[in-house]
XYZ file of C-alpha atoms in Angstrom:
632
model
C 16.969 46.751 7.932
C 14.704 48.678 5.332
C 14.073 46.288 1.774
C 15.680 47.898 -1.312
C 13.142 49.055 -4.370
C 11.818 45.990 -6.324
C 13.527 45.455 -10.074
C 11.531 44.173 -12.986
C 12.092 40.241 -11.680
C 11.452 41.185 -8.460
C 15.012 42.163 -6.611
C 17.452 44.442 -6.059
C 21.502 43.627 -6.692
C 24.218 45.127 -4.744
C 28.397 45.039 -5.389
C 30.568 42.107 -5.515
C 33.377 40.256 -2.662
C 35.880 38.137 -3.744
C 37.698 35.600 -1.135
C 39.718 32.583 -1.971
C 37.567 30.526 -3.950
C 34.059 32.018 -4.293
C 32.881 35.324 -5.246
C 30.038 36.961 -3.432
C 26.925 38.971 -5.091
C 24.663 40.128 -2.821
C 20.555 40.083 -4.099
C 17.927 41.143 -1.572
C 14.135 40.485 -2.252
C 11.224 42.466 -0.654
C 9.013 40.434 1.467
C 6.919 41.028 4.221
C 10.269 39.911 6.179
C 13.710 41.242 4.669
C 15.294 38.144 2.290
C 18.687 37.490 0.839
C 20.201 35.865 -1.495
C 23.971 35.150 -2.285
C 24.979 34.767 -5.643
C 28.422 32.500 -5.379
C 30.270 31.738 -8.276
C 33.676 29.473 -7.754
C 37.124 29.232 -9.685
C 35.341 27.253 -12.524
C 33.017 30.267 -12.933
C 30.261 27.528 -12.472
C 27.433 29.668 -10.583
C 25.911 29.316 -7.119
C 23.219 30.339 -4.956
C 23.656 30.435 -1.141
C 20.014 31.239 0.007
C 20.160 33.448 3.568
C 16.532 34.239 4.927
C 17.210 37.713 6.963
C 14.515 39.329 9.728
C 14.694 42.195 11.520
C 15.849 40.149 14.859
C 17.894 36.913 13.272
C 17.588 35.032 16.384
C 13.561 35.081 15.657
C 14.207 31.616 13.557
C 12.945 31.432 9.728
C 9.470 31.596 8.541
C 7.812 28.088 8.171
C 7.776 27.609 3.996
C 12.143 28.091 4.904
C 12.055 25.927 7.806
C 10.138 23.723 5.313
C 12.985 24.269 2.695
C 15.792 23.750 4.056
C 14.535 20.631 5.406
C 13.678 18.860 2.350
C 16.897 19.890 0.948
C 18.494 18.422 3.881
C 16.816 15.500 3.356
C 17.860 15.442 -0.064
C 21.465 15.460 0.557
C 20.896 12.918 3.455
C 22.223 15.200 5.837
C 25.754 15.909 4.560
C 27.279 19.157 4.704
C 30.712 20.903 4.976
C 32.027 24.066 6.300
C 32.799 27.250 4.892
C 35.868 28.866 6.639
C 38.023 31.386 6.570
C 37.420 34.554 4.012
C 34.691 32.721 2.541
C 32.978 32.480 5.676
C 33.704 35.992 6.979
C 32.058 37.129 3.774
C 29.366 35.269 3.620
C 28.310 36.342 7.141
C 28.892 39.643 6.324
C 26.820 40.087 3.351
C 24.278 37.974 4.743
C 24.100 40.176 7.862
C 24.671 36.655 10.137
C 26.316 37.564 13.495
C 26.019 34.025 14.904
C 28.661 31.017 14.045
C 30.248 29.428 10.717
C 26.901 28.936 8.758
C 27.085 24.961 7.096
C 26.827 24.549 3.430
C 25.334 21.957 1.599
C 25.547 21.325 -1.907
C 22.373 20.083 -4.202
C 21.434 20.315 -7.956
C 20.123 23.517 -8.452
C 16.865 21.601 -9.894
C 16.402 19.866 -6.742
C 16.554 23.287 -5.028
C 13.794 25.048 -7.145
C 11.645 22.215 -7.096
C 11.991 22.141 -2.852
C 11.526 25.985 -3.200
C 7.741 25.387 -5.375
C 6.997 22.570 -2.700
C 7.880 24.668 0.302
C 5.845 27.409 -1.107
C 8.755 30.326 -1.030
C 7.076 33.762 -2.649
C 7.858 34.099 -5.803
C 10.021 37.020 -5.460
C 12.881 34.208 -4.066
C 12.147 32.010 -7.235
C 12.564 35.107 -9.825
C 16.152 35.320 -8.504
C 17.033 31.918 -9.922
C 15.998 32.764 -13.263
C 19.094 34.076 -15.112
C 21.037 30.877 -12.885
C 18.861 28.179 -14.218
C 19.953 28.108 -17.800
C 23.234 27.000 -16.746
C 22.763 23.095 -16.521
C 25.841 22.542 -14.612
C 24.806 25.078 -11.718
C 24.735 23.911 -8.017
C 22.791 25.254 -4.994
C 24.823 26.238 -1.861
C 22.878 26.682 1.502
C 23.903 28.413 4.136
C 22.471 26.969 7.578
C 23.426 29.174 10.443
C 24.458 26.891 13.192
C 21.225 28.135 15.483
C 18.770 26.803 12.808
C 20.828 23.003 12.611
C 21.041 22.713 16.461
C 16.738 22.165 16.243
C 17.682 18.874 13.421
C 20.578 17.806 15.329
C 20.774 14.162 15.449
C 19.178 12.650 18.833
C 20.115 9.895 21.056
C 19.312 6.812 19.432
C 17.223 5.608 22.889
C 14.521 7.609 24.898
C 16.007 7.842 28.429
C 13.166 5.681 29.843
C 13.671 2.914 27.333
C 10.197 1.310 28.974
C 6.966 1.005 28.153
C 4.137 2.972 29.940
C 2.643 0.767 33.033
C -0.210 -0.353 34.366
C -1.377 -1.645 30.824
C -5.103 -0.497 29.938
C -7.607 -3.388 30.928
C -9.909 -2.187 28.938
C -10.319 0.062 25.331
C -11.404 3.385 26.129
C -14.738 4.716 24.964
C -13.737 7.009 21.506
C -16.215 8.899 19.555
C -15.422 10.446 16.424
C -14.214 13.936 16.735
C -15.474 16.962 15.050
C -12.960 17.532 12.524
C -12.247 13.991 12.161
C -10.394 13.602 8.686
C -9.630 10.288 7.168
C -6.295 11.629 5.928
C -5.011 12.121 9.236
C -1.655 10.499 8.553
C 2.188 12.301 8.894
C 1.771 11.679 5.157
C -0.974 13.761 4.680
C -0.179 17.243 3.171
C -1.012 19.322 6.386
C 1.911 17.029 8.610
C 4.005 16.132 5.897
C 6.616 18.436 6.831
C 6.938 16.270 10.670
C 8.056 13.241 8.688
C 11.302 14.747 7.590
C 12.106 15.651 11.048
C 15.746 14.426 12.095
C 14.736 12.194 15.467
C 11.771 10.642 13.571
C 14.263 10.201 10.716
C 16.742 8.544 12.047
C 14.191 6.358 13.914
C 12.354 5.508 10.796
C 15.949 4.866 9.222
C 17.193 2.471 12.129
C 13.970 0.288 11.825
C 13.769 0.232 7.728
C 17.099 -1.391 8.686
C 16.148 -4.176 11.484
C 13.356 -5.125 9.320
C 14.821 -5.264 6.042
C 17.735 -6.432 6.331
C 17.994 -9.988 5.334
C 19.917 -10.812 8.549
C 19.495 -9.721 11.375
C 19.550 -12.298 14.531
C 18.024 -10.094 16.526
C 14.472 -10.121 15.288
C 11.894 -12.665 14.948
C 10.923 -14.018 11.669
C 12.896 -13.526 8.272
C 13.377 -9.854 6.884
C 10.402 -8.161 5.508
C 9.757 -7.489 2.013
C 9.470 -4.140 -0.011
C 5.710 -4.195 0.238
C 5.449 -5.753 3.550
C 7.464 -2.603 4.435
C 5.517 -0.123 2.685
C 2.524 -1.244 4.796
C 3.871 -1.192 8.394
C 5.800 2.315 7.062
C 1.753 3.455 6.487
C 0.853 2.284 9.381
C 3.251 3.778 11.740
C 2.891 7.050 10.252
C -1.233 6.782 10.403
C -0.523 6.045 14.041
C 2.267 9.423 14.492
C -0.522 11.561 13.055
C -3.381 10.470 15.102
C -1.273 11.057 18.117
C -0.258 14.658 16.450
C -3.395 15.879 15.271
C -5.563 14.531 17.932
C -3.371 13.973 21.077
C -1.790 16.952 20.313
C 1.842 15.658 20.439
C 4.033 18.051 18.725
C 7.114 15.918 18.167
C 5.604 12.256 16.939
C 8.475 9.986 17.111
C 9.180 5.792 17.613
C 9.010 6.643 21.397
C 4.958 6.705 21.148
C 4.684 2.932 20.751
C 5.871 2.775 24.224
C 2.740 4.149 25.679
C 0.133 1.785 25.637
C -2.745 3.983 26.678
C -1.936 5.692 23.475
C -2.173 2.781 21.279
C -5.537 1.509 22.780
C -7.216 4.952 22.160
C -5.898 4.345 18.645
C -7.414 0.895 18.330
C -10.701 2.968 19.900
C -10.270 5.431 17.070
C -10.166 2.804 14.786
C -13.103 1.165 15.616
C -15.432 4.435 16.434
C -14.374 4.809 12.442
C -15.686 1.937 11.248
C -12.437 0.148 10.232
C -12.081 -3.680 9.714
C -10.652 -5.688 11.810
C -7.869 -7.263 9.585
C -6.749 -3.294 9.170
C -6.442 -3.226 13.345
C -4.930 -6.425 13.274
C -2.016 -5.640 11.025
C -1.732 -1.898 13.110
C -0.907 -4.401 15.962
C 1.354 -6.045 14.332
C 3.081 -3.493 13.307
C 3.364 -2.345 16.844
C 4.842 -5.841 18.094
C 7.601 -5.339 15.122
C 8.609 -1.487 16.964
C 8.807 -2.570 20.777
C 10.854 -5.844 18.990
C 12.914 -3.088 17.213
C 13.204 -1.141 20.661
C 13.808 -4.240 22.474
C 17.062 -4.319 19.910
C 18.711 -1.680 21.256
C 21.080 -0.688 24.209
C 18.705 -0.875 27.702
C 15.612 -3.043 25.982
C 15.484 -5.606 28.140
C 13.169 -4.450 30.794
C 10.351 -6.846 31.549
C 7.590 -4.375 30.173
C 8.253 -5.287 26.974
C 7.385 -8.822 27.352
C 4.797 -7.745 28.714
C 3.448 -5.144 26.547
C 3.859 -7.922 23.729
C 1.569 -10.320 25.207
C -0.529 -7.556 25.908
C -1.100 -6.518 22.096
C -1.382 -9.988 21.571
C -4.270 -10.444 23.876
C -5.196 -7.505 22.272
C -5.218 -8.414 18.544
C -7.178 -11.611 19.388
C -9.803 -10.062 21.028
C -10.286 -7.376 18.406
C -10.641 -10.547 15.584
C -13.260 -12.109 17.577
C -15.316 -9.109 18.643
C -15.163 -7.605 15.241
C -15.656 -10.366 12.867
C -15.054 -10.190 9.043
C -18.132 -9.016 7.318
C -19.955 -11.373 5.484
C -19.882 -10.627 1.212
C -22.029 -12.532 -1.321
C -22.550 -11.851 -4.653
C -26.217 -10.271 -4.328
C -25.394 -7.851 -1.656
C -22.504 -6.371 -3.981
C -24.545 -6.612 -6.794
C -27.360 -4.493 -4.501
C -24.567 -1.794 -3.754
C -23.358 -1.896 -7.353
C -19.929 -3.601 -6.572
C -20.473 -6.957 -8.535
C -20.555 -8.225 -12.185
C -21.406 -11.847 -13.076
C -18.656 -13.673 -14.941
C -20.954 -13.374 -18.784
C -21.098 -9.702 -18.171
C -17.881 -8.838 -17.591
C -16.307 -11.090 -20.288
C -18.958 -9.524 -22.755
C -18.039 -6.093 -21.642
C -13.934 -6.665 -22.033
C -14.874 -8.549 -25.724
C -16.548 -5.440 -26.652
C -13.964 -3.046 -25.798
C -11.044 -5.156 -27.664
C -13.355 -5.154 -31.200
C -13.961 -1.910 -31.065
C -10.331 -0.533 -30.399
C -9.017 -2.712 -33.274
C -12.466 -1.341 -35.678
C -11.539 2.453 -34.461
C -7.468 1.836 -35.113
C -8.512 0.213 -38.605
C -10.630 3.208 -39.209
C -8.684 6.292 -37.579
C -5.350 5.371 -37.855
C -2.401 5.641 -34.937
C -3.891 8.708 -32.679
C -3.294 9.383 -28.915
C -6.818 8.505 -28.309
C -7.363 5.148 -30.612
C -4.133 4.059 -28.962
C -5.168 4.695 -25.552
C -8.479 2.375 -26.221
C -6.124 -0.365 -27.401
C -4.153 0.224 -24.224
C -6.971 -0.055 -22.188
C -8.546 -2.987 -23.342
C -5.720 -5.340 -23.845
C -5.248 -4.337 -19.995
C -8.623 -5.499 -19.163
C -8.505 -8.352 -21.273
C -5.142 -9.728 -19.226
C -6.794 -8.841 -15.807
C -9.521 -10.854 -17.138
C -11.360 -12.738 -19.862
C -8.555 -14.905 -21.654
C -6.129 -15.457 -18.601
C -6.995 -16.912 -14.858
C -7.268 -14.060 -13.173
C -3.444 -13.009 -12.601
C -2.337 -11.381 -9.571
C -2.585 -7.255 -10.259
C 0.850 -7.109 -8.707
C 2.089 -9.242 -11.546
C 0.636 -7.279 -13.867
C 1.609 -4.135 -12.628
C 5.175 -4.865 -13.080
C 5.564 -6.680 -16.559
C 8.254 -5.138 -18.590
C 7.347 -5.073 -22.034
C 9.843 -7.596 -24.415
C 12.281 -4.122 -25.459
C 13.131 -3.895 -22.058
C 16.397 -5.372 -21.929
C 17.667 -3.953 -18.154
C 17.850 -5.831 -14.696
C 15.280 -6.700 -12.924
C 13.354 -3.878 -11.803
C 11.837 -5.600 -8.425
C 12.942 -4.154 -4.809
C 14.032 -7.398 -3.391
C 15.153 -9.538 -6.342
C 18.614 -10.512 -5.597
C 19.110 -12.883 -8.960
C 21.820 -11.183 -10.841
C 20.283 -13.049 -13.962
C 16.952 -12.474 -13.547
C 14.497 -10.395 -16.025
C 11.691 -9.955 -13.698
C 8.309 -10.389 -14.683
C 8.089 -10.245 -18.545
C 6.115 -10.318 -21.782
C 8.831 -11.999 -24.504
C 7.390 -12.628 -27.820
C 8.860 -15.846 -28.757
C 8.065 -16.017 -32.335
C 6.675 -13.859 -34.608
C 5.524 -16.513 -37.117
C 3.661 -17.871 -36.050
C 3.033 -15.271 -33.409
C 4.015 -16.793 -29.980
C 3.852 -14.584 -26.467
C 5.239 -15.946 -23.115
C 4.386 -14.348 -19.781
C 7.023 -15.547 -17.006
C 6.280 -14.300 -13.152
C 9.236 -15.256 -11.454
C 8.230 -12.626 -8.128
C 4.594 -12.925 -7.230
C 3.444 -13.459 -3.613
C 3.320 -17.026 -3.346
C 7.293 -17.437 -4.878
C 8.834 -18.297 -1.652
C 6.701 -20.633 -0.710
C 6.386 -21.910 -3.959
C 10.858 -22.389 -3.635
C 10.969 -19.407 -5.737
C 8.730 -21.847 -8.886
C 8.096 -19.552 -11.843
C 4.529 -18.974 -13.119
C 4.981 -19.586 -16.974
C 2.604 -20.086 -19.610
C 2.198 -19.214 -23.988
C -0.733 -16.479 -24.201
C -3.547 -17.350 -26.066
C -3.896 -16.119 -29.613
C -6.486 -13.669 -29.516
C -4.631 -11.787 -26.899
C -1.160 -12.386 -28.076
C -2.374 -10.820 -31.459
C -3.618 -8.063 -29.433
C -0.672 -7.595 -27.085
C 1.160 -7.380 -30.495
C -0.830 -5.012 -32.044
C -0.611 -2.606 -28.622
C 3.093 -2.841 -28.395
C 3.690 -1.879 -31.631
C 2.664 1.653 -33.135
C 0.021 2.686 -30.596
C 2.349 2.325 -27.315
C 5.159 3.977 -29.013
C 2.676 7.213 -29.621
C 1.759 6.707 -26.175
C 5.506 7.208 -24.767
C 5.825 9.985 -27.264
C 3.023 11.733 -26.432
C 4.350 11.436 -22.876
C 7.748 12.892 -24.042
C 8.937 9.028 -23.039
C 10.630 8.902 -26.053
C 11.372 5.485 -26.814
C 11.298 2.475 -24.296
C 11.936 5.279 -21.029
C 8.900 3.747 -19.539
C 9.680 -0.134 -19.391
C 6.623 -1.530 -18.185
C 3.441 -2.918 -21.015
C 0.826 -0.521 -19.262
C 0.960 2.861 -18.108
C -1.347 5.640 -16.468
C -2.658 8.489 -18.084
C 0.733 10.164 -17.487
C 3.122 7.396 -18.733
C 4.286 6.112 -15.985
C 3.454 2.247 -14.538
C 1.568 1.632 -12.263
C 3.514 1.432 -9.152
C 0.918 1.782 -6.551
C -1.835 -0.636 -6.588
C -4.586 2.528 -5.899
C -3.675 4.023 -9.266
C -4.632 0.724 -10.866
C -7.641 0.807 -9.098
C -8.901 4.032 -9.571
C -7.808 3.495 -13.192
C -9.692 0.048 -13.910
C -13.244 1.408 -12.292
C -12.797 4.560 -14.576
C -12.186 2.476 -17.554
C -15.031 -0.286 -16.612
C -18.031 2.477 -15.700
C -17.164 4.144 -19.301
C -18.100 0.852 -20.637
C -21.246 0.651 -18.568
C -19.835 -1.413 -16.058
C -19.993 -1.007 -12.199
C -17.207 0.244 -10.398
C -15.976 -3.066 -9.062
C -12.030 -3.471 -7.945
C -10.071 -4.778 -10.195
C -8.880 -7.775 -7.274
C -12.637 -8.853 -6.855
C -12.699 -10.444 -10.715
C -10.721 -13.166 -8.838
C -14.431 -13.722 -6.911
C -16.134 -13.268 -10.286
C -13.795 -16.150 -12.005
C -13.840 -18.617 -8.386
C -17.830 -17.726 -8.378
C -18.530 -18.990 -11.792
C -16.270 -22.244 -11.099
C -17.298 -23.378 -8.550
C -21.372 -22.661 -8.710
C -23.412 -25.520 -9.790
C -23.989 -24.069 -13.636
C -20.483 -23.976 -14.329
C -19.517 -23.844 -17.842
C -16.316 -26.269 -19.500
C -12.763 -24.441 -18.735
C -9.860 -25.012 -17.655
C -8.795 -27.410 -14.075
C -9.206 -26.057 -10.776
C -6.203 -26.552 -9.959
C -4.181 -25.300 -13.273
C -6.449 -22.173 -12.849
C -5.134 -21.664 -9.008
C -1.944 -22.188 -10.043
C -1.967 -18.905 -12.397
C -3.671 -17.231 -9.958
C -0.738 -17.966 -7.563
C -2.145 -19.744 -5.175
C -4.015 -23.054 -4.605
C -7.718 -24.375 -4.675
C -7.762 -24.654 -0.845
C -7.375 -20.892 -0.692
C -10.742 -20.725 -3.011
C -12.686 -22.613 -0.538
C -11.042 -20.065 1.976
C -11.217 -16.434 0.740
C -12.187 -16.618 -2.839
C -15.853 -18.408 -3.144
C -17.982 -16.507 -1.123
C -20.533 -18.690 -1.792
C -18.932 -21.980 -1.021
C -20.855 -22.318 2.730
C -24.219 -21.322 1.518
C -24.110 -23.540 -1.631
C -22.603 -26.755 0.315
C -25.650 -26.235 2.914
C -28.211 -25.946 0.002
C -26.723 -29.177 -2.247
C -26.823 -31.145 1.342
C -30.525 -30.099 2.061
C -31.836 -30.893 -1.324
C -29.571 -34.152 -1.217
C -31.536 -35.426 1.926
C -34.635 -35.257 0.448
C -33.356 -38.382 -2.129
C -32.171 -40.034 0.543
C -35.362 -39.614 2.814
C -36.423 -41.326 -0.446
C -34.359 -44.233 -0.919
C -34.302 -45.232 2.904
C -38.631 -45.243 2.819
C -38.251 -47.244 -0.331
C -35.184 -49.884 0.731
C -37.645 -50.207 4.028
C -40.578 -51.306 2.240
C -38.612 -53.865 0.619
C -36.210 -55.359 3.557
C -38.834 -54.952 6.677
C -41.251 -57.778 7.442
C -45.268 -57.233 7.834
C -45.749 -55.869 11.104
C -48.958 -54.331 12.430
C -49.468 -52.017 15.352
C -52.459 -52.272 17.979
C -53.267 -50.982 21.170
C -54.191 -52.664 24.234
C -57.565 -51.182 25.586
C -56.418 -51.538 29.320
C -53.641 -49.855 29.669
C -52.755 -47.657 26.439
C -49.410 -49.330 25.595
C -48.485 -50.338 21.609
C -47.937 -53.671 21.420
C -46.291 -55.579 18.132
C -47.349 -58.418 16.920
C -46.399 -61.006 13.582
C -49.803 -61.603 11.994
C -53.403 -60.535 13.002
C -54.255 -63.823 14.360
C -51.475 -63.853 17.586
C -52.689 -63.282 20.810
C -51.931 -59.840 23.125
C -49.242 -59.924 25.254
C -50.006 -58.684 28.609
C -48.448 -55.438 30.336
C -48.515 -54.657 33.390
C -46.817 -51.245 34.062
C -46.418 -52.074 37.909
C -44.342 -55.307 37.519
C -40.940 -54.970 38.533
C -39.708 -56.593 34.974
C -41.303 -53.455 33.517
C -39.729 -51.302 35.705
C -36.247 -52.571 34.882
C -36.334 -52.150 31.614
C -37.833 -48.421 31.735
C -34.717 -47.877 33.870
C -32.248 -49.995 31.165
């Protein structure tokens, strides 16, 4: 099939076919294979696209970037589509030149379908056609799936047929080096595999155990359901795992099924350490492996023995790996070498400088994008540190700002009445702010206890200040008009910070401009537990009140927070011996009587006597007394 001559935009229109509730207009676009594209419009006169991809052969398959395509738009609609039948269908074949079976249609926003297009990478030519069609805001996207390309996405058997894992377990890791074109973005979510995550077995693998974690109960599974971000982190894992196995085990379709072979997951752990990983990130890799053959020991045919074996095999595993690859040792110096650390004096002086001079520049300059970004910025660093205990970053991430007046906007909150974790200004004369953290990590244990407390003054004022004129030119110079984005702080692009990495990447930014270091935002909890618990500690607030903002307890300071809490104990308990040597020479000088030591000439051995005047004992070293006692 020869390509017709290009238009201006790019295609070339043909005559129209009307059936019993569409009408057909048939485009075709020159590319280096044939295209088409099927202008629909229905009764309603509300327009269509069905987008047909056309080669020479069609049984060759679709290019890659429309394989890619009509995935994602697949995905989009969660896999629901309906048939075309009858004239319709006949018609649609026709003029897309189909001679295989009734293609399936599925219907998406036609916003959603240019925006898959971009992603997928479709020439340009296809996107030109949807130009005149994407004025009309009520327009849908049809797409016609020819019944060859949904048999490859056609929903699997939910169980491998071997539902066992691989046997004899390894004994031992396998030697790994580093290969060549090792990447650390080797992930299914990396851009280069993305495409395998949206595939329909791994899908509705992925799908099945979302579910057996998450859901809150499920009798089946060990241990209570997991939370959002307990998910998030054993979804990363599992698909860092899938795209080792693809990229460097060259498996071509990574699914569940992998975490059955053990050989596999011990090269993995072998990867992991050839990279230089830690072994808390191994550790929780393993653990997510224990929660998939738990999953696969859910289903129909999971009871074979292997898997109790293969999960006191990872568990042998994961022990071994925390005691041959022990957490690395931190203290304050060797940060401060590698320019990771700033004493507590530092960093409050740097976050007290950045607050006067955003409230100088917005007395000087007025409301711009730029003084109110300053504002923005400091009163963030001043409530990840300075005036507050250092509050979780997860706390802060999601406080809603006092206009927000919506649910709660955590994953797992189930508390129809709860606001979430929120800034509410109490009184504005005097000025009075209230932070309440109803979710932070420590809330279950805690039998869901609320972290409340009144801000201090200086940052209430300045909280007050921020929310007032300078955020609102912040939304609007976002195009968030109004209150769209409901959190207090926002990225460069308006949005919160959802993702703790955008925080972080944000904060060491913000804190080098200043002439900081670029320390993590989560080590100013060291900085604060550092300075309370060294020996020159200055007056503040209670260990323990101070823990309990921090949402946790002083135990867990001793534990993971004061890095120099062994090292300082061992020093104070040194230099505290030396007063004691002192005290115990000095209480024996006054409690012990006169004694005086001499030395009998004839056989060497001290003798003790009361007063220079008593007579030497004899000793005779072959007596049998003598001997008795050596022996006692």
């Amino acid at each position: 099939m020869q390509a017709l001559p290009l238009t201006q935009s790019g295609i070339q229109q043909r005559g129209l076919m009307s059936s019993s509730e569409y009408t057909f207009k048939l485009v075709q676009v020159c590319l280096p294979e044939p295209s088409k594209l099927v202008v629909m419009c229905d009764k309603r006169k509300r327009q269509c696209v069905c987008l047909c991809q056309v080669y020479k052969s069609c049984l060759d398959g679709l290019l890659p970037n429309y394989q890619a395509f009509y995935r994602v738009c697949s995905r989009l609609t969660k896999h629901q589509s309906t048939l075309l039948s009858g004239q319709d269908k006949q018609l649609l074949v026709a003029l897309a030149g189909m001679d295989v079976s009734v293609p399936h249609v599925a219907v998406v926003s036609l916003a959603v379908c240019c925006r898959a297009l971009k992603l997928c990478k479709v020439p340009a030519a296809v996107l030109h056609a949807f130009d005149d069609i994407r004025l009309k805001p009520a327009s849908q996207v049809v797409l016609g799936l020819p019944e060859h390309i949904l048999a490859a996405h056609a929903q699997p058997s939910p169980n491998p047929v071997q539902l066992q894992m691989t046997t004899p377990f390894p004994v031992t890791l396998p030697e790994c080096a580093l290969p060549a074109d090792f990447k650390k973005q080797h992930g299914l979510l990396a851009k280069p595999h993305k495409h395998l995550v949206h595939r329909a077995v791994l899908a509705q693998h992925m799908g099945e155990f979302k579910s057996f974690s998450t859901s809150p109960f499920q009798l089946n599974r060990k241990g209570i359901a997991h939370s959002s971000r307990t998910w998030q982190n054993s979804e990363k894992h599992v698909y860092l795992f899938l795209g080792y196995c693809h990229h460097y085990q060259q498996v071509s379709q990574p699914t569940l099924q992998l975490f059955l072979s053990s050989p596999l997951i011990a090269q993995f752990v072998s990867f992991h350490i050839a990279a230089g990983h830690s072994q808390l990130y191994i550790r929780n890799f393993l653990s997510c492996a224990k929660c998939v053959l738990r999953w696969w020991q859910s289903k129909p045919g999971g009871n074979h023995p292997s898997f109790v074996a293969g999960l006191e095999w990872l568990q042998t595993l994961g022990l071994q790996v925390a005691d041959q690859l022990p957490r690395p040792s931190k203290d304050p110096k060797g940060l401060a070498d590698i320019g990771k650390w700033m004493c507590a004096a530092d960093l409050v002086h740097t976050i007290h400088g950045a607050e006067q001079q955003s409230q100088a520049q917005m007395q000087q300059q007025g409301v711009t994008v730029e003084t109110s970004r300053d504002m923005h910025d400091a009163a963030l660093a001043a409530m990840i540190f300075s005036h507050l205990p250092p509050v979780r970053l997860s706390c802060i991430r999601s406080l809603v700002g006092p206009a927000y007046l919506g649910p709660c906007l955590h994953p797992d909150c189930k508390e129809p009445s709860c606001e979430g974790n929120r800034l509410s200004i109490m009184s504005e004369s005097p000025l009075l702010m209230r932070i309440s953290l109803p979710h932070h990590k420590n809330a279950r244990k805690w039998g869901k206890a609320v972290i409340e407390f009144d801000v201090p003054s200086d940052l209430a004022q300045l909280l007050h200040t921020y929310l007032g004129a300078p955020r609102k030119a912040l939304l609007e110079h976002h195009l968030l008009i109004g209150d769209a984005c409901p959190y207090v702080f926002m990225d460069m692009h308006g949005r919160g910070f959802v993702a703790a990495a955008v925080l972080t990447l944000y904060w060491q930014k913000w804190l080098v401009s200043r002439g900081g270091v670029p320390m993590n935002p989560s080590m100013c909890r060291q900085v604060f537990v550092d300075e309370r618990q060294s020996d020159s500690a200055t007056a503040g607030p209670s260990n323990q009140g101070a823990a309990m903002v921090m949402g946790h307890s002083v135990k867990q300071w001793d534990k993971w927070y004061d890095m120099q809490y062994h090292p300082r104990l061992a020093q104070n308990a040194v230099d505290g011996m030396q007063s004691w040597r002192a005290a115990m020479l000095q209480s024996h000088t006054l409690a012990a009587p006169d004694l005086t030591l001499s030395t009998a000439l004839h056989c060497g051995h001290v003798l003790v006597s009361d007063s220079e005047e008593s007579q030497y004992q004899s000793c005779c070293s072959d007596s049998d007394s003598d001997i008795d006692i050596e022996l006692d």
